[in-house]
Tab-separated table of C-alpha atoms in Angstrom:
chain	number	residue	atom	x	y	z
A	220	UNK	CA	74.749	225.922	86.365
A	221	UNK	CA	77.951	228.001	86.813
A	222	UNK	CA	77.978	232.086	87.292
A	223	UNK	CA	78.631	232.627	84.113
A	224	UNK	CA	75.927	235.027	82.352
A	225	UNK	CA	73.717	233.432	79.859
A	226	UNK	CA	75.209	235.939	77.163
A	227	UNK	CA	78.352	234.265	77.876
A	228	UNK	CA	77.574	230.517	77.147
A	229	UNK	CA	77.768	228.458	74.513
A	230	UNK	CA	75.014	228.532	72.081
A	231	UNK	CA	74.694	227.201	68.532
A	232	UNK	CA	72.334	226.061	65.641
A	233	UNK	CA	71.982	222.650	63.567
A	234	UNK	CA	69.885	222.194	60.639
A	235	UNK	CA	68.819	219.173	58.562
A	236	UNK	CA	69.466	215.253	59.377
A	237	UNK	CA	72.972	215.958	59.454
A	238	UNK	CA	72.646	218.580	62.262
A	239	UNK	CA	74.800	221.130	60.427
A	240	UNK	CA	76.387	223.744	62.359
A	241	UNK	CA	74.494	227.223	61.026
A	242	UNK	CA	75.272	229.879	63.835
A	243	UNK	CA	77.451	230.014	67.248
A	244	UNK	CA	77.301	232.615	69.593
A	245	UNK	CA	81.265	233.996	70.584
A	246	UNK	CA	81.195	231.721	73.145
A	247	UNK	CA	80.733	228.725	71.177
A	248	UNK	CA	83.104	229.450	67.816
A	249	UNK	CA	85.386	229.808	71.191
A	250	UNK	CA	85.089	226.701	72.210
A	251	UNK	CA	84.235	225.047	68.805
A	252	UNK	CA	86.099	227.085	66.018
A	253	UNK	CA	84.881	228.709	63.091
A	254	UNK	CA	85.485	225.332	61.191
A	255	UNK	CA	82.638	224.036	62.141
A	256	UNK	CA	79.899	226.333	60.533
A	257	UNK	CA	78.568	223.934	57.564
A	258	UNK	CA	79.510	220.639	58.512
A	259	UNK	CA	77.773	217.802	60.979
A	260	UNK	CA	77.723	218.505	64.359
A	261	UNK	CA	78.718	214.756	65.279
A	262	UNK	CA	82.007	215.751	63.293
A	263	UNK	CA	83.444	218.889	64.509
A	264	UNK	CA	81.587	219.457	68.044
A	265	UNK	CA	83.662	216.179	69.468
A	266	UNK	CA	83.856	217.599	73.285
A	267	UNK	CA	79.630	217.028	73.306
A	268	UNK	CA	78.556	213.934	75.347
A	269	UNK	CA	76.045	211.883	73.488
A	270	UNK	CA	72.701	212.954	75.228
A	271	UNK	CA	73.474	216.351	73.120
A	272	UNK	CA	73.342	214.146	69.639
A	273	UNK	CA	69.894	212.961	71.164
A	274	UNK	CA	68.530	215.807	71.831
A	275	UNK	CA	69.179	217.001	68.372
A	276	UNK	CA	67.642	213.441	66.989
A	277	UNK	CA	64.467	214.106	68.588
A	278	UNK	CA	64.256	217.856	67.442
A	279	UNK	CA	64.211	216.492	63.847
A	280	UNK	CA	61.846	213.082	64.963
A	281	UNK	CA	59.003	215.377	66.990
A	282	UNK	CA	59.719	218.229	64.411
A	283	UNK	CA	59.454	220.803	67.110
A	284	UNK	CA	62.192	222.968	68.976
A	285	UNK	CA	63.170	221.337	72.422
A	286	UNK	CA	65.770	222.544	74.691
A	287	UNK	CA	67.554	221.511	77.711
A	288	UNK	CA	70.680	221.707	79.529
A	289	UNK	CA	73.973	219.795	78.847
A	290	UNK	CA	76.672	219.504	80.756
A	291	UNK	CA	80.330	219.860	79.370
A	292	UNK	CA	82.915	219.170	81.293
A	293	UNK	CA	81.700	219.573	84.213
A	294	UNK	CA	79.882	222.825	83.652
């Protein structure tokens, strides 16, 4: 993973089968935008490769929280 302090990268929240967007750190509305608090992940978070949309698939299927790393552009 880069340098860059955990405080500084990109976190967020989705709820629900439609993986809304309920919190982002700074780093992520920086990336992201504000726009997309409240509406589907799969339609505002567009830069996300799709392992990130399966990771959130199997948070809802094994109702527990699981975590892991995903790359984004490069990083």
């Amino acid at each position: 993973m880069s340098d860059t302090p955990a405080s500084q990268r990109p976190a967020g929240m989705c709820l629900g089968t439609g993986h809304l967007v309920v919190y982002g750190n700074p780093a992520f509305m920086a990336i992201f935008g504000q726009h997309c608090l409240g509406l589907p992940a799969r339609e505002t978070m567009l830069g996300l490769p799709a392992e990130a949309f399966d990771l959130l698939d199997a948070v809802l299927l094994e109702g527990r929280a699981l975590a892991r790393w995903i790359a984004i552009e490069g990083e």
